[in-house]
Short mmCIF file of C-alpha atoms in Angstrom, two decimals:
data_model
loop_
_atom_site.label_atom_id
_atom_site.label_comp_id
_atom_site.label_asym_id
_atom_site.label_seq_id
_atom_site.Cartn_x
_atom_site.Cartn_y
_atom_site.Cartn_z
CA MET G 19 14.65 -9.39 -70.54
CA LYS G 20 12.31 -7.96 -67.80
CA HIS G 21 13.48 -8.63 -64.27
CA TYR G 22 11.92 -11.50 -62.67
CA ASN G 23 10.12 -9.50 -59.79
CA GLN G 24 8.99 -6.91 -62.54
CA LEU G 25 7.36 -9.52 -64.44
CA VAL G 26 5.39 -10.62 -61.38
CA GLU G 27 4.42 -7.06 -60.60
CA GLU G 28 3.28 -6.33 -64.22
CA TYR G 29 1.29 -9.76 -64.17
CA LEU G 30 -0.53 -8.74 -60.99
CA ASP G 31 -0.98 -5.02 -62.24
CA GLY G 32 -2.55 -6.59 -65.52
CA THR G 33 -0.20 -4.71 -67.64
CA LEU G 34 1.67 -7.69 -69.53
CA SER G 35 0.67 -8.29 -73.19
CA ILE G 36 -1.32 -11.45 -73.88
CA ASN G 37 2.01 -13.17 -75.21
CA GLU G 38 3.86 -12.33 -72.01
CA GLN G 39 1.05 -13.44 -69.80
CA ILE G 40 0.97 -16.94 -71.50
CA LYS G 41 4.85 -17.12 -71.14
CA PHE G 42 4.36 -15.93 -67.51
CA ASN G 43 1.97 -18.73 -66.72
CA GLU G 44 4.21 -21.19 -68.30
CA HIS G 45 6.82 -20.14 -66.01
CA LEU G 46 4.43 -20.13 -62.89
CA LYS G 47 3.72 -23.85 -63.65
CA ASN G 48 7.23 -24.92 -63.72
CA ASP G 49 9.20 -22.52 -61.38
CA GLN G 50 8.76 -23.11 -57.84
CA GLU G 51 10.45 -20.12 -56.60
CA LEU G 52 8.52 -17.89 -58.99
CA ARG G 53 5.36 -19.33 -57.55
CA LYS G 54 6.33 -18.52 -54.06
CA GLU G 55 7.14 -14.86 -55.13
CA PHE G 56 3.87 -14.59 -56.95
CA ARG G 57 1.85 -15.75 -53.94
CA LEU G 58 3.76 -13.47 -51.34
CA ARG G 59 3.26 -10.35 -53.53
CA LYS G 60 -0.33 -11.17 -54.29
CA GLU G 61 -0.99 -11.57 -50.47
CA ILE G 62 0.91 -8.15 -49.79
CA ASN G 63 -1.46 -6.66 -52.47
CA ARG G 64 -4.53 -8.01 -50.46
CA ALA G 65 -3.18 -6.89 -47.12
CA ILE G 66 -2.66 -3.29 -48.47
CA LEU G 67 -6.11 -3.31 -49.94
CA GLU G 68 -7.49 -3.76 -46.55
CA ASN G 69 -8.29 -0.17 -45.91
CA ASP G 70 -10.65 -0.76 -42.83
CA ILE G 71 -8.10 -2.87 -41.15
CA LEU G 72 -5.38 -0.17 -41.85
CA ASN G 73 -7.74 2.26 -40.29
CA LEU G 74 -8.78 0.02 -37.34
CA ARG G 75 -5.00 -0.38 -36.57
CA GLU G 76 -4.45 3.30 -36.51
CA SER G 77 -7.39 3.85 -34.30
CA LEU G 78 -6.49 1.25 -31.69
CA GLN G 79 -2.91 2.59 -31.75
CA GLU G 80 -4.25 5.97 -30.88
CA ILE G 81 -6.57 4.57 -28.19
CA ILE G 82 -3.47 2.65 -26.63
CA ASP G 83 -0.99 5.66 -26.83
CA THR G 84 -3.54 8.14 -25.08
CA PRO G 85 -2.75 8.31 -21.49
CA LYS G 86 -5.23 6.37 -19.31
CA GLU G 87 -7.75 8.60 -17.56
CA ARG G 88 -8.44 7.37 -14.13
CA THR G 89 -12.25 7.55 -13.88
CA ILE G 90 -12.56 5.09 -11.05
CA PHE G 91 -13.81 7.85 -8.49
CA GLN G 92 -16.37 9.20 -11.37
CA ASN G 93 -18.54 6.16 -10.90
CA PRO G 94 -20.96 6.39 -7.94
CA PHE G 95 -21.12 2.71 -7.52
CA VAL G 96 -17.40 2.51 -7.08
CA ILE G 97 -17.56 5.33 -4.60
CA SER G 98 -20.21 3.66 -2.35
CA SER G 99 -18.52 0.42 -2.61
CA PHE G 100 -15.00 2.10 -1.78
CA ALA G 101 -16.44 4.18 0.98
CA ALA G 102 -18.13 0.95 2.28
CA SER G 103 -14.96 -0.89 2.20
CA ILE G 104 -13.13 2.10 4.12
CA ILE G 105 -15.91 2.11 6.53
CA ILE G 106 -15.56 -1.48 7.33
CA LEU G 107 -12.05 -1.36 7.78
CA ILE G 108 -12.27 1.75 10.03
CA VAL G 109 -14.81 0.02 12.15
CA PHE G 110 -13.13 -3.40 12.43
CA THR G 111 -9.68 -2.51 12.16
CA TRP G 112 -9.12 -1.88 16.08
CA SER G 113 -10.76 -5.15 16.77
CA ILE G 114 -8.76 -7.19 14.25
CA PHE G 115 -5.38 -6.08 15.78
CA PHE G 116 -6.37 -6.48 19.48
CA SER G 117 -8.04 -9.93 18.96
CA SER G 118 -5.96 -11.46 16.23
CA ASN G 119 -2.59 -13.10 16.77
CA ILE G 120 -1.28 -12.22 13.46
CA THR G 121 0.48 -8.93 13.55
CA PRO G 122 1.28 -6.58 10.72
CA GLU G 123 4.95 -7.62 11.01
CA ASP G 124 3.88 -11.33 10.40
CA ILE G 125 1.96 -10.28 7.35
CA TYR G 126 4.90 -8.38 5.86
CA ILE G 127 7.54 -11.07 6.70
CA ASN G 128 5.38 -13.79 5.08
CA HIS G 129 4.76 -11.52 1.82
CA TYR G 130 7.78 -9.65 1.39
CA TYR G 131 10.45 -10.95 -0.91
CA LYS G 132 13.19 -9.54 -2.78
CA TYR G 133 12.01 -8.74 -6.39
CA PRO G 134 14.17 -10.83 -8.80
CA VAL G 135 16.28 -9.28 -11.41
CA ILE G 136 14.24 -9.41 -14.84
CA THR G 137 15.67 -9.50 -18.30
CA TYR G 138 15.27 -6.32 -20.30
CA ASN G 139 15.59 -5.22 -24.04
CA ARG G 140 18.58 -3.31 -24.93
CA THR G 141 18.83 -0.66 -27.72
CA VAL G 142 21.85 0.83 -29.21
CA SER G 143 21.17 4.30 -27.89
CA ASP G 144 21.36 3.44 -24.32
CA ASN G 145 24.32 1.24 -24.23
CA LEU G 146 26.00 3.17 -21.58
CA ASN G 147 22.97 3.16 -19.29
CA ASN G 148 22.46 -0.65 -19.70
CA THR G 149 26.22 -1.00 -18.79
CA ASN G 150 25.35 0.80 -15.61
CA LEU G 151 22.08 -1.17 -15.29
CA ASP G 152 24.06 -4.39 -15.73
CA LYS G 153 26.30 -3.40 -12.93
CA ALA G 154 23.47 -2.43 -10.76
CA PHE G 155 21.70 -5.68 -11.41
CA LEU G 156 24.98 -7.63 -10.70
CA ASN G 157 25.47 -6.01 -7.34
CA TYR G 158 21.66 -6.24 -6.56
CA GLU G 159 21.89 -10.15 -7.10
CA THR G 160 25.03 -10.34 -5.01
CA GLU G 161 23.36 -8.15 -2.38
CA ASN G 162 25.88 -5.30 -2.72
CA TYR G 163 22.83 -2.83 -2.38
CA ASN G 164 24.69 0.21 -1.87
CA LYS G 165 26.95 -0.31 -4.91
CA SER G 166 23.88 -1.33 -6.78
CA LYS G 167 22.37 1.98 -5.71
CA ASN G 168 25.25 4.00 -6.98
CA PHE G 169 24.92 2.49 -10.45
CA LEU G 170 21.16 2.83 -10.66
CA ASN G 171 21.58 6.62 -9.51
CA LEU G 172 24.07 6.97 -12.54
CA VAL G 173 21.27 5.71 -14.79
CA LEU G 174 18.72 8.03 -13.21
CA ASN G 175 21.11 10.84 -13.70
CA ASP G 176 21.02 10.43 -17.29
CA ASN G 177 17.23 9.70 -17.41
CA ARG G 178 15.07 10.63 -14.49
CA GLN G 179 11.96 8.86 -15.98
CA ASN G 180 13.72 5.29 -16.13
CA ALA G 181 11.01 3.43 -14.26
CA MET G 182 13.14 0.28 -14.08
CA ALA G 183 16.08 2.02 -12.41
CA LYS G 184 13.69 3.66 -10.02
CA PHE G 185 11.89 0.24 -9.01
CA TYR G 186 15.14 -1.27 -8.28
CA LEU G 187 16.43 1.69 -6.36
CA ALA G 188 13.34 1.19 -4.13
CA SER G 189 14.02 -2.54 -4.00
CA CYS G 190 17.53 -1.76 -2.73
CA GLU G 191 16.30 0.69 -0.12
CA MET G 192 13.80 -2.11 1.11
CA GLU G 193 16.69 -4.57 1.28
CA LEU G 194 18.74 -1.87 3.33
CA ASN G 195 15.66 -1.35 5.46
CA ASN G 196 15.33 2.41 4.37
CA ILE G 197 11.75 1.90 4.32
CA GLN G 198 11.02 5.71 4.05
CA ALA G 199 13.09 6.23 1.04
CA ALA G 200 11.67 3.17 -0.56
CA GLN G 201 8.14 4.45 0.11
CA GLU G 202 8.81 7.88 -1.54
CA ILE G 203 10.13 6.04 -4.63
CA PHE G 204 7.23 3.47 -4.86
CA LEU G 205 4.72 6.55 -4.44
CA GLU G 206 6.49 8.28 -7.47
CA LEU G 207 6.16 5.09 -9.60
CA ILE G 208 2.36 4.50 -8.89
CA GLN G 209 1.56 8.00 -10.47
CA ASN G 210 2.17 6.76 -13.81
CA SER G 211 0.81 3.53 -15.23
CA ASN G 212 2.76 3.56 -18.49
CA HIS G 213 5.53 1.27 -17.14
CA ILE G 214 5.78 -2.55 -16.32
CA PHE G 215 6.37 -1.96 -12.38
CA TRP G 216 3.30 0.11 -11.89
CA GLU G 217 1.57 -3.05 -10.19
CA GLN G 218 4.60 -4.17 -8.37
CA ALA G 219 5.05 -0.67 -7.09
CA TYR G 220 1.40 -0.77 -5.63
CA TRP G 221 2.19 -4.10 -4.06
CA TYR G 222 5.46 -3.03 -2.27
CA LEU G 223 3.94 0.13 -1.00
CA ALA G 224 1.06 -1.86 0.51
CA LEU G 225 3.70 -4.05 2.23
CA ILE G 226 5.53 -0.85 3.41
CA TYR G 227 2.40 0.52 4.96
CA ILE G 228 1.90 -2.87 6.70
CA LYS G 229 5.30 -2.87 7.93
CA LYS G 230 4.70 0.79 9.12
CA ASP G 231 1.58 -0.49 10.92
CA ASP G 232 -0.34 2.25 8.73
CA ILE G 233 -3.15 -0.07 8.25
CA ASP G 234 -5.51 2.64 6.69
CA ASN G 235 -3.02 3.38 3.94
CA ALA G 236 -2.24 -0.27 3.51
CA SER G 237 -6.07 -1.20 3.16
CA LEU G 238 -6.40 1.70 0.71
CA ILE G 239 -3.46 0.30 -1.45
CA LEU G 240 -4.83 -3.16 -1.21
CA ASN G 241 -8.13 -2.39 -2.33
CA LYS G 242 -6.71 -0.58 -5.18
CA ILE G 243 -4.89 -3.62 -6.23
CA ILE G 244 -7.93 -5.97 -5.89
CA LYS G 245 -10.23 -3.32 -7.72
CA GLY G 246 -7.71 -2.65 -10.43
CA ASN G 247 -7.30 -6.39 -11.10
CA MET G 248 -3.65 -6.09 -10.61
CA CYS G 249 -1.12 -9.02 -10.59
CA LYS G 250 -1.13 -9.24 -6.63
CA LYS G 251 -4.84 -9.41 -6.50
CA LYS G 252 -5.13 -12.77 -4.72
CA GLU G 253 -2.30 -11.87 -2.25
CA ALA G 254 -4.04 -8.53 -1.56
CA GLU G 255 -7.38 -10.37 -0.95
CA SER G 256 -5.68 -12.88 1.33
CA ILE G 257 -4.12 -10.04 3.36
CA ILE G 258 -7.61 -8.13 3.59
CA LYS G 259 -9.02 -11.49 4.79
CA MET G 260 -6.22 -11.84 7.32
CA LEU G 261 -6.93 -8.32 8.62
CA ASP G 262 -10.62 -9.13 8.94
CA MET B 6 -24.16 -1.33 19.97
CA SER B 7 -25.14 2.35 19.56
CA SER B 8 -27.56 3.75 17.11
CA HIS B 9 -24.52 5.18 15.32
CA SER B 10 -23.12 1.79 14.73
CA TYR B 11 -26.34 0.45 13.29
CA THR B 12 -26.46 3.39 10.89
CA ILE B 13 -22.85 2.82 9.65
CA ILE B 14 -23.77 -1.06 9.25
CA PHE B 15 -26.86 -0.03 7.38
CA PHE B 16 -24.86 2.18 4.86
CA ILE B 17 -22.33 -0.83 4.48
CA ILE B 18 -24.95 -3.14 3.51
CA PHE B 19 -26.66 -0.60 1.27
CA GLY B 20 -23.21 -0.18 -0.51
CA PHE B 21 -22.69 -3.80 -1.07
CA GLU B 22 -26.48 -4.07 -2.22
CA CYS B 23 -25.88 -1.35 -4.76
CA LEU B 24 -22.82 -3.10 -6.12
CA TYR B 25 -24.71 -6.32 -6.47
CA ILE B 26 -27.74 -4.81 -8.01
CA LYS B 27 -25.27 -3.18 -10.49
CA GLN B 28 -23.82 -6.52 -11.38
CA LEU B 29 -27.28 -8.05 -11.99
CA ILE B 30 -28.11 -5.08 -14.23
CA GLU B 31 -24.91 -5.68 -16.26
CA ILE B 32 -25.58 -9.34 -16.59
CA SER B 33 -29.23 -8.50 -17.80
CA LYS B 34 -27.81 -6.12 -20.34
CA LEU B 35 -25.87 -8.72 -22.09
CA ASN B 36 -28.71 -9.91 -24.16
CA THR B 37 -29.00 -10.42 -27.78
CA LEU B 38 -29.73 -6.81 -28.51
CA GLN B 39 -26.51 -5.82 -26.61
CA ARG B 40 -24.28 -8.43 -28.46
CA LYS B 41 -25.69 -7.18 -31.88
CA ARG B 42 -25.03 -3.73 -31.03
CA LEU B 43 -21.63 -4.78 -29.69
CA VAL B 44 -20.92 -6.41 -33.25
CA LYS B 45 -22.39 -3.49 -34.99
CA GLY B 46 -20.02 -1.14 -33.07
CA ILE B 47 -17.06 -3.18 -33.81
CA LEU B 48 -17.85 -2.99 -37.41
CA LYS B 49 -18.39 0.56 -37.60
CA GLN B 50 -15.04 1.02 -35.65
CA ASP B 51 -16.89 3.17 -33.23
CA LYS B 52 -14.13 4.89 -31.46
CA ILE B 53 -15.93 5.32 -28.22
CA LEU B 54 -16.91 1.65 -28.10
CA LEU B 55 -13.14 0.67 -28.84
CA GLN B 56 -12.08 2.97 -26.11
CA LYS B 57 -14.39 1.36 -23.64
CA LEU B 58 -13.42 -2.15 -24.60
CA TYR B 59 -9.88 -1.06 -24.02
CA SER B 60 -10.32 0.54 -20.67
CA GLU B 61 -12.58 -2.35 -19.50
CA ASN B 62 -10.41 -5.22 -20.56
CA PHE B 63 -6.73 -4.14 -20.89
CA SER B 64 -5.76 -4.32 -17.27
CA THR B 65 -6.46 -8.17 -17.40
CA ILE B 66 -4.75 -8.86 -20.50
CA LYS B 67 -1.70 -6.90 -19.27
CA ARG B 68 -1.73 -8.99 -16.08
CA PHE B 69 -1.75 -12.07 -18.06
CA VAL B 70 1.05 -11.05 -20.53
CA ILE B 71 3.56 -9.63 -17.93
CA GLU B 72 2.96 -12.90 -15.67
CA ASN B 73 3.93 -14.93 -18.57
CA ASN B 74 7.14 -13.28 -19.61
CA GLY B 75 5.85 -10.38 -21.58
CA SER B 76 5.87 -6.58 -21.35
CA GLU B 77 3.11 -3.91 -21.33
CA GLU B 78 4.08 -3.24 -25.10
CA ASP B 79 3.47 -7.22 -25.65
CA ALA B 80 0.24 -6.84 -24.11
CA GLN B 81 -0.91 -3.90 -26.19
CA ASP B 82 0.22 -5.36 -29.20
CA VAL B 83 -1.68 -8.78 -28.24
CA PHE B 84 -4.94 -6.72 -27.42
CA GLN B 85 -4.80 -4.90 -30.60
CA GLU B 86 -4.49 -7.90 -32.68
CA ALA B 87 -7.45 -9.60 -30.63
CA ILE B 88 -9.76 -6.79 -31.57
CA ILE B 89 -8.51 -6.98 -35.20
CA ILE B 90 -9.30 -10.81 -35.41
CA THR B 91 -12.69 -10.04 -33.66
CA TYR B 92 -13.34 -7.34 -36.37
CA ARG B 93 -12.41 -9.78 -39.08
CA LYS B 94 -14.54 -12.39 -37.60
CA ALA B 95 -17.58 -9.95 -37.22
CA LYS B 96 -17.09 -8.91 -40.93
CA SER B 97 -17.16 -12.47 -42.23
CA GLY B 98 -20.35 -13.19 -40.05
CA THR B 99 -18.47 -15.89 -37.83
CA PHE B 100 -18.17 -13.91 -34.64
CA GLN B 101 -20.32 -15.67 -32.08
CA LEU B 102 -20.36 -14.30 -28.37
CA THR B 103 -21.47 -17.03 -26.34
CA SER B 104 -19.95 -15.75 -22.95
CA SER B 105 -19.25 -12.08 -21.87
CA PHE B 106 -16.99 -10.04 -24.19
CA LYS B 107 -14.48 -9.93 -21.36
CA SER B 108 -13.98 -13.62 -21.32
CA TYR B 109 -14.05 -13.90 -25.14
CA ILE B 110 -11.41 -11.29 -25.58
CA TYR B 111 -9.27 -12.81 -22.91
CA SER B 112 -9.33 -16.27 -24.43
CA VAL B 113 -8.41 -14.70 -27.71
CA CYS B 114 -5.50 -12.57 -26.24
CA ARG B 115 -4.30 -15.82 -24.23
CA PHE B 116 -4.29 -17.79 -27.62
CA ILE B 117 -2.39 -15.05 -29.38
CA TRP B 118 0.38 -14.73 -26.58
CA ILE B 119 0.67 -18.32 -26.29
CA LYS B 120 1.14 -18.66 -29.97
CA GLN B 121 3.80 -15.75 -29.91
CA LEU B 122 5.65 -17.57 -26.93
CA SER B 123 5.71 -20.84 -28.79
CA LYS B 124 7.48 -18.80 -31.65
CA LYS B 125 10.09 -17.15 -29.47
CA GLN B 126 10.90 -20.59 -28.13
CA GLU B 127 12.91 -18.78 -25.32
CA GLU B 128 15.11 -21.34 -23.12
CA ASN B 129 13.30 -20.18 -19.92
CA ILE B 130 9.80 -20.75 -21.07
CA ASN B 131 8.20 -24.19 -21.06
CA VAL B 132 5.51 -23.80 -23.71
CA GLY B 133 4.19 -27.19 -22.99
CA LEU B 134 2.85 -25.54 -19.80
CA TYR B 135 0.39 -23.56 -21.99
CA ASN B 136 -0.40 -26.41 -24.34
CA GLU B 137 -3.88 -26.89 -22.67
CA TYR B 138 -4.96 -23.49 -23.95
CA GLU B 139 -3.61 -24.08 -27.44
CA SER B 140 -7.12 -24.95 -28.96
CA ILE B 141 -9.97 -22.86 -28.32
CA GLU B 142 -13.39 -22.28 -29.80
CA ASP B 143 -13.21 -18.57 -30.45
CA ILE B 144 -10.26 -18.52 -32.90
CA GLU B 145 -9.27 -20.63 -35.64
CA ILE B 146 -5.50 -21.18 -36.24
CA ASP B 147 -5.73 -19.97 -39.92
CA GLU B 148 -7.53 -16.76 -38.86
CA TYR B 149 -4.54 -16.22 -36.61
CA VAL B 150 -2.06 -17.14 -39.10
CA VAL B 151 -3.38 -14.70 -41.75
CA ASN B 152 -3.86 -12.04 -39.18
CA GLU B 153 -0.06 -12.24 -38.46
CA GLN B 154 0.81 -12.13 -42.27
CA TYR B 155 -1.13 -9.25 -43.02
CA LYS B 156 -0.19 -7.44 -39.85
CA LEU B 157 3.50 -7.72 -40.90
CA TYR B 158 2.88 -6.71 -44.58
CA GLN B 159 0.63 -3.74 -43.38
CA THR B 160 3.16 -2.64 -40.90
CA HIS B 161 5.77 -2.25 -43.44
CA TYR B 162 3.49 -0.61 -45.97
CA LYS B 163 2.94 2.01 -43.39
CA ARG B 164 6.72 2.43 -43.35
CA LEU B 165 6.80 3.66 -46.86
CA SER B 166 6.60 7.34 -47.75
CA HIS B 167 3.06 8.69 -48.27
CA LYS B 168 3.59 8.88 -51.99
CA CYS B 169 4.74 5.48 -52.23
CA GLN B 170 1.75 4.25 -50.27
CA GLU B 171 -0.60 6.27 -52.44
CA ILE B 172 0.85 5.04 -55.72
CA ILE B 173 0.63 1.47 -54.73
CA ARG B 174 -2.86 1.91 -53.34
CA LEU B 175 -4.23 3.76 -56.51
CA SER B 176 -2.49 0.97 -58.68
CA LEU B 177 -4.17 -1.77 -56.85
CA LYS B 178 -7.43 0.03 -57.08
CA LYS B 179 -6.97 -0.34 -60.85
CA VAL B 180 -6.48 3.39 -61.55
CA SER B 181 -4.40 3.59 -64.91
CA PHE B 182 -0.63 4.74 -64.34
CA LYS B 183 -1.78 7.62 -66.54
CA ASN B 184 -4.31 8.77 -64.22
CA ILE B 185 -2.15 8.11 -61.20
CA ALA B 186 0.41 10.45 -62.92
CA LYS B 187 -2.13 13.21 -63.10
CA ILE B 188 -3.54 12.47 -59.51
CA MET B 189 -0.11 12.58 -57.98
CA ASN B 190 1.11 15.35 -60.17
CA MET B 191 3.85 13.23 -61.62
CA GLU B 192 5.85 13.75 -64.69
CA SER B 193 5.00 10.91 -66.88
CA GLU B 194 3.09 7.56 -67.09
CA LYS B 195 6.26 5.75 -67.56
CA TYR B 196 7.93 7.39 -64.43
CA THR B 197 4.97 6.65 -62.54
CA LYS B 198 5.15 2.93 -63.25
CA GLN B 199 8.86 2.92 -62.45
CA LYS B 200 8.16 4.76 -59.24
CA LYS B 201 5.33 2.13 -58.13
CA TYR B 202 7.83 -0.61 -59.19
CA ARG B 203 10.46 0.83 -56.87
CA CYS B 204 8.14 1.33 -54.04
CA LYS B 205 6.82 -2.17 -54.10
CA GLU B 206 10.40 -3.58 -54.26
CA GLN B 207 11.34 -1.42 -51.15
CA LEU B 208 8.15 -2.77 -49.37
CA VAL B 209 9.07 -6.45 -50.38
CA LYS B 210 12.74 -5.67 -49.21
CA TYR B 211 11.31 -4.50 -45.75
CA ILE B 212 8.90 -7.38 -45.27
CA LYS B 213 11.70 -10.08 -46.21
CA SER B 214 14.36 -8.59 -44.08
CA ASP B 215 11.86 -8.75 -41.13
CA PRO B 216 12.91 -11.57 -38.73
CA LYS B 217 9.30 -12.27 -38.19
CA PHE B 218 8.80 -13.02 -41.87
CA ALA B 219 10.93 -16.25 -41.56
CA GLU B 220 8.63 -17.16 -38.60
CA LEU B 221 5.29 -16.97 -40.90
#
């Protein structure tokens, strides 16, 4: 007696004899489980025959995996608008800060908040690092930033590229008011867009420049947030308006 | 004001006018002919077009997914599936672009991500918040479901060895096992048939053991 699944496969392959086909059809009418299995295998076959979709998936994966080239400055229109924005800021910045009551420090205080601990996916291979990350997050949440830094540095000693550890290390520095140290880490984080903290790093960097009263660089970063349609676009636009 | 200041202001206005004119040009470009070209390009799987669609639209999709409890990888997956659904619609002749492609792909991506969030049923996500987006004109629920099923099957098919993939593919193309044995340089027709069966069983096992299979 042929195996249940083998019968289904042979039926779909068209290699059953006429008698076997008739028997199979009888079973199919009366056996719900067999019908379920038959439908599944038939759909799998259809999916496999979609050569065009399989190729499209591969092409899209290639495109996604290719590091993004930053072509922003290759577009003359973007250059002109960017230059125009910079000129506007240079021309009007002095009057803004001498005529307005809102100081950069006010803007910083109104917009800065401690970045919350996010959940993250664990993998078996980095159990040790996750233990250190857990400890770092626990200390971060309980405002023991120096302890949190120690654990984050342990994670980074193992993997210098860990963007999550870097980001929270910078956040600790922000909370400890070590603005220069935080700035250096955020500058490192914005170099590579292949991590989820890329846009947040831009935001905190802009806040650092505002806090340091470095309006030119703050405006530069805020405009990048706006033009890049990043997650803090609305806030960046509002700050730019405030500066205006 | 000095003449120097007037020159600067002139260049500022000129810069903004350039941007405005560029936007007008882009809007006028979205005519029927352009839409037809877009559909044709998607159907041809034109890599340059696909690259352009990705670079022009992905940041918006990424922002939406990340702001809604997802990661960049989730966003990539959502974008990929949205393009595949668009391709399926173009292939079946049901792809209608009534707004800009950016708006269209955003609504499809949003739909896919909301569906995925609904499946996850995570404690900290109030899916009800997103219900207003659950039905959109651009995509039918059946199209989404079929695409999800086929994605799962195709993903696991790609996990099989190249040899297994080829034997299954040839048998589905109705190539006889005798000829498959010849093409694949295998010892006998009987062995080829058994090999194909084992490969298919492996594939079904992969699929059934995937947690996503239970969610389908």
